[in-house]
Tab-separated table of C-alpha atoms in Angstrom:
chain	number	residue	atom	x	y	z
A	9	PHE	CA	-33.560	-2.918	51.067
A	10	THR	CA	-37.086	-1.513	51.192
A	11	GLY	CA	-38.618	-4.954	51.631
A	12	PHE	CA	-36.190	-5.793	54.439
A	13	SER	CA	-36.662	-2.475	56.234
A	14	SER	CA	-40.445	-2.935	56.139
A	15	LEU	CA	-39.964	-5.985	58.372
A	16	THR	CA	-37.995	-4.022	60.995
A	17	LYS	CA	-38.711	-1.369	63.631
A	18	TRP	CA	-36.968	1.278	61.518
A	19	ASP	CA	-39.114	4.426	61.376
A	20	ALA	CA	-36.999	6.449	58.893
A	21	LEU	CA	-35.661	8.621	61.727
A	22	THR	CA	-33.769	6.075	63.781
A	23	PRO	CA	-32.206	3.144	61.902
A	24	ASP	CA	-33.400	0.336	64.221
A	25	PHE	CA	-33.134	-2.923	62.278
A	26	THR	CA	-34.754	-5.128	64.928
A	27	LEU	CA	-36.918	-7.621	63.044
A	28	VAL	CA	-40.645	-7.411	63.838
A	29	GLY	CA	-41.863	-9.731	61.101
A	30	LEU	CA	-45.180	-8.879	59.502
A	31	ARG	CA	-46.362	-6.692	62.410
A	32	ASN	CA	-46.000	-3.498	60.324
A	33	TYR	CA	-48.170	-4.992	57.579
A	34	THR	CA	-50.741	-6.210	60.115
A	35	ARG	CA	-50.965	-2.687	61.514
A	36	LEU	CA	-51.202	-1.202	58.024
A	37	PHE	CA	-54.087	-3.446	56.956
A	38	THR	CA	-56.091	-2.588	60.084
A	39	ILE	CA	-56.051	1.178	59.453
A	40	ASP	CA	-59.416	2.238	58.025
A	41	ARG	CA	-57.904	5.077	55.992
A	42	PHE	CA	-55.477	2.703	54.246
A	43	LEU	CA	-58.256	0.242	53.406
A	44	SER	CA	-60.405	3.049	52.016
A	45	ASP	CA	-57.501	4.347	49.927
A	46	LEU	CA	-56.706	0.840	48.682
A	47	ARG	CA	-60.344	0.259	47.684
A	48	ASN	CA	-60.492	3.613	45.873
A	49	THR	CA	-57.221	2.941	44.052
A	50	VAL	CA	-58.329	-0.511	42.898
A	51	THR	CA	-61.759	0.823	41.865
A	52	PHE	CA	-60.236	3.689	39.888
A	53	THR	CA	-57.698	1.399	38.220
A	54	VAL	CA	-60.275	-1.185	37.135
A	55	LEU	CA	-62.763	1.400	35.830
A	56	PHE	CA	-60.076	3.506	34.135
A	57	LEU	CA	-58.399	0.559	32.398
A	58	ALA	CA	-61.699	-0.969	31.290
A	59	ALA	CA	-62.975	2.341	29.905
A	60	CYS	CA	-59.700	3.162	28.124
A	61	LEU	CA	-59.408	-0.288	26.572
A	62	ILE	CA	-63.019	-0.427	25.406
A	63	ILE	CA	-63.184	3.136	24.060
A	64	GLY	CA	-59.689	2.897	22.554
A	65	LEU	CA	-60.552	-0.342	20.760
A	66	PHE	CA	-63.841	1.095	19.498
A	67	LEU	CA	-62.112	4.223	18.132
A	68	ALA	CA	-59.328	2.152	16.546
A	69	ILE	CA	-61.793	-0.145	14.789
A	70	LEU	CA	-63.699	2.920	13.594
A	71	LEU	CA	-60.572	4.572	12.188
A	72	ASP	CA	-59.311	1.323	10.685
A	73	GLN	CA	-62.255	1.427	8.254
A	74	ARG	CA	-60.274	3.990	6.192
A	75	ILE	CA	-62.860	6.724	6.716
A	76	LYS	CA	-62.558	10.185	5.176
A	77	ALA	CA	-60.608	12.725	7.264
A	78	GLU	CA	-58.994	9.907	9.223
A	79	GLY	CA	-55.937	12.054	9.963
A	80	PHE	CA	-58.141	14.781	11.418
A	81	PHE	CA	-60.018	12.377	13.698
A	82	ARG	CA	-56.806	10.658	14.775
A	83	SER	CA	-55.402	14.065	15.775
A	84	VAL	CA	-58.591	15.008	17.611
A	85	PHE	CA	-58.561	11.758	19.599
A	86	LEU	CA	-54.842	12.077	20.413
A	87	PHE	CA	-55.011	15.780	21.326
A	88	PRO	CA	-56.056	15.280	24.980
A	89	MET	CA	-52.920	13.231	25.603
A	90	ALA	CA	-50.726	16.119	24.423
A	91	ILE	CA	-52.162	18.488	27.033
A	92	SER	CA	-50.468	18.773	30.424
A	93	PHE	CA	-52.119	16.825	33.251
A	94	ILE	CA	-52.261	20.047	35.290
A	95	VAL	CA	-54.072	21.975	32.560
A	96	THR	CA	-56.438	19.072	32.018
A	97	GLY	CA	-57.146	18.873	35.750
A	98	VAL	CA	-57.940	22.590	35.977
A	99	VAL	CA	-60.268	22.453	32.960
A	100	TRP	CA	-62.115	19.382	34.238
A	101	ARG	CA	-62.388	20.953	37.696
A	102	TRP	CA	-64.017	24.006	36.126
A	103	LEU	CA	-66.330	21.891	33.944
A	104	LEU	CA	-67.441	19.664	36.805
A	105	ASN	CA	-67.739	22.426	39.410
A	106	PRO	CA	-71.356	22.132	40.555
A	107	GLY	CA	-71.508	25.786	41.685
A	108	THR	CA	-72.880	27.116	44.958
A	109	THR	CA	-76.154	28.648	46.086
A	110	GLN	CA	-74.529	32.092	45.909
A	111	THR	CA	-72.935	31.741	42.450
A	112	GLY	CA	-75.511	29.445	40.887
A	113	SER	CA	-74.642	26.624	38.534
A	114	SER	CA	-71.423	26.541	36.568
A	115	GLY	CA	-69.698	24.322	34.038
A	116	VAL	CA	-71.690	21.380	32.747
A	117	ASN	CA	-74.545	22.002	35.196
A	118	LEU	CA	-75.005	25.517	33.761
A	119	LEU	CA	-75.191	23.986	30.287
A	120	PHE	CA	-77.864	21.551	31.489
A	121	GLU	CA	-79.921	24.409	32.936
A	122	LYS	CA	-79.628	26.531	29.771
A	123	LEU	CA	-80.817	23.564	27.685
A	124	GLY	CA	-83.796	23.021	30.002
A	125	LEU	CA	-82.281	19.832	31.414
A	126	GLY	CA	-81.873	21.087	34.992
A	127	PHE	CA	-82.944	17.697	36.327
A	128	LEU	CA	-79.564	16.355	35.117
A	129	ARG	CA	-77.675	18.603	37.564
A	130	TRP	CA	-75.219	16.563	39.561
A	131	GLY	CA	-72.679	17.305	42.294
A	132	TRP	CA	-70.019	15.654	40.123
A	133	PHE	CA	-66.874	15.403	42.258
A	134	THR	CA	-68.566	16.809	45.379
A	135	ASP	CA	-71.400	14.272	45.479
A	136	PRO	CA	-71.012	11.717	48.304
A	137	THR	CA	-73.678	9.452	46.764
A	138	ILE	CA	-72.643	5.833	46.421
A	139	TRP	CA	-73.776	3.825	43.405
A	140	HIS	CA	-74.382	0.265	44.545
A	141	ILE	CA	-75.965	-2.979	43.416
A	142	PRO	CA	-79.466	-3.323	44.933
A	143	ALA	CA	-79.981	-6.587	46.821
A	144	ASP	CA	-83.316	-7.204	45.066
A	145	SER	CA	-81.781	-6.995	41.581
A	146	THR	CA	-80.771	-10.028	39.520
A	147	VAL	CA	-77.080	-9.275	40.060
A	148	GLY	CA	-77.709	-8.729	43.785
A	149	ALA	CA	-79.500	-12.082	44.089
A	150	PHE	CA	-76.652	-13.779	42.214
A	151	LEU	CA	-74.058	-12.226	44.551
A	152	THR	CA	-76.096	-13.319	47.575
A	153	ARG	CA	-76.170	-16.923	46.265
A	154	LEU	CA	-72.388	-16.788	45.892
A	155	GLY	CA	-72.085	-15.708	49.517
A	156	LEU	CA	-71.141	-12.156	48.517
A	157	GLY	CA	-74.342	-10.515	49.734
A	158	GLY	CA	-72.309	-7.902	51.597
A	159	LEU	CA	-71.488	-6.302	48.241
A	160	THR	CA	-75.144	-5.275	47.880
A	161	SER	CA	-75.014	-3.000	50.929
A	162	SER	CA	-75.698	0.680	50.266
A	163	TYR	CA	-72.383	1.399	52.010
A	164	VAL	CA	-70.394	-0.608	49.474
A	165	GLY	CA	-70.144	0.712	45.961
A	166	ILE	CA	-68.624	3.318	43.701
A	167	SER	CA	-68.736	6.976	44.612
A	168	LEU	CA	-70.268	9.122	41.900
A	169	ALA	CA	-67.323	11.472	42.417
A	170	MET	CA	-65.030	8.576	41.454
A	171	ILE	CA	-66.937	8.191	38.201
A	172	SER	CA	-66.269	11.866	37.422
A	173	VAL	CA	-62.540	11.364	37.898
A	174	VAL	CA	-62.600	8.220	35.746
A	175	ILE	CA	-64.385	10.134	32.969
A	176	ALA	CA	-61.716	12.852	32.993
A	177	ALA	CA	-58.816	10.372	33.042
A	178	THR	CA	-60.392	8.227	30.326
A	179	TRP	CA	-60.912	11.292	28.118
A	180	GLN	CA	-57.211	12.041	28.339
A	181	MET	CA	-55.806	8.551	27.766
A	182	SER	CA	-58.267	6.723	25.498
A	183	GLY	CA	-56.682	8.388	22.446
A	184	TYR	CA	-53.340	6.829	23.324
A	185	THR	CA	-54.976	3.433	23.661
A	186	MET	CA	-56.647	4.021	20.296
A	187	ALA	CA	-53.254	4.767	18.712
A	188	MET	CA	-51.769	1.535	20.102
A	189	TYR	CA	-54.703	-0.569	18.899
A	190	LEU	CA	-54.680	1.179	15.514
A	191	ALA	CA	-50.967	0.456	15.068
A	192	GLY	CA	-51.644	-3.183	15.880
A	193	LEU	CA	-54.600	-3.404	13.511
A	194	ARG	CA	-52.618	-1.809	10.702
A	195	GLY	CA	-49.802	-4.289	11.283
A	196	VAL	CA	-52.073	-7.249	10.538
A	197	PRO	CA	-51.784	-8.296	6.859
A	198	ASP	CA	-54.970	-7.976	4.778
A	199	GLU	CA	-54.766	-11.685	3.892
A	200	LEU	CA	-55.649	-12.607	7.462
């Protein structure tokens, strides 16, 4: 029903089932806000999945070596998953709060300053800086040869704020990925 109604003039208030074809989708894909949201969602998904899979596999291989205190480490790595998403969000918001000129640094930035590493201060989730691939780099030259030189623009890239969100989400879910990999590794017979 949803697929059919998306091809009609129905606007959820008046049930008008006059077919308009793909006009609604054409309009949707020309809205800048939708394209920005789609890009951010795809970027987050790719970074989050890659980080969780890599870190989870690394932790599982580490724990599969039958190290001492394995149960303790397994619990420590799984603990973030047991915490509510709301609580986790509040804690990460506090940790990554860059502070203001009136209040000074807070969270991780305060820690950097106390350790004498003030140059590492970062706006975390408030920083509009875009990390991009420079055109004069090896990767940039390769993309240009492939006809994808537009990807080297300073306007195309990953927001540093996005990286902060990926770090927080990866921290919470990489333990679960570790548990799944560990179960799989333990299920493989020693003869193989």
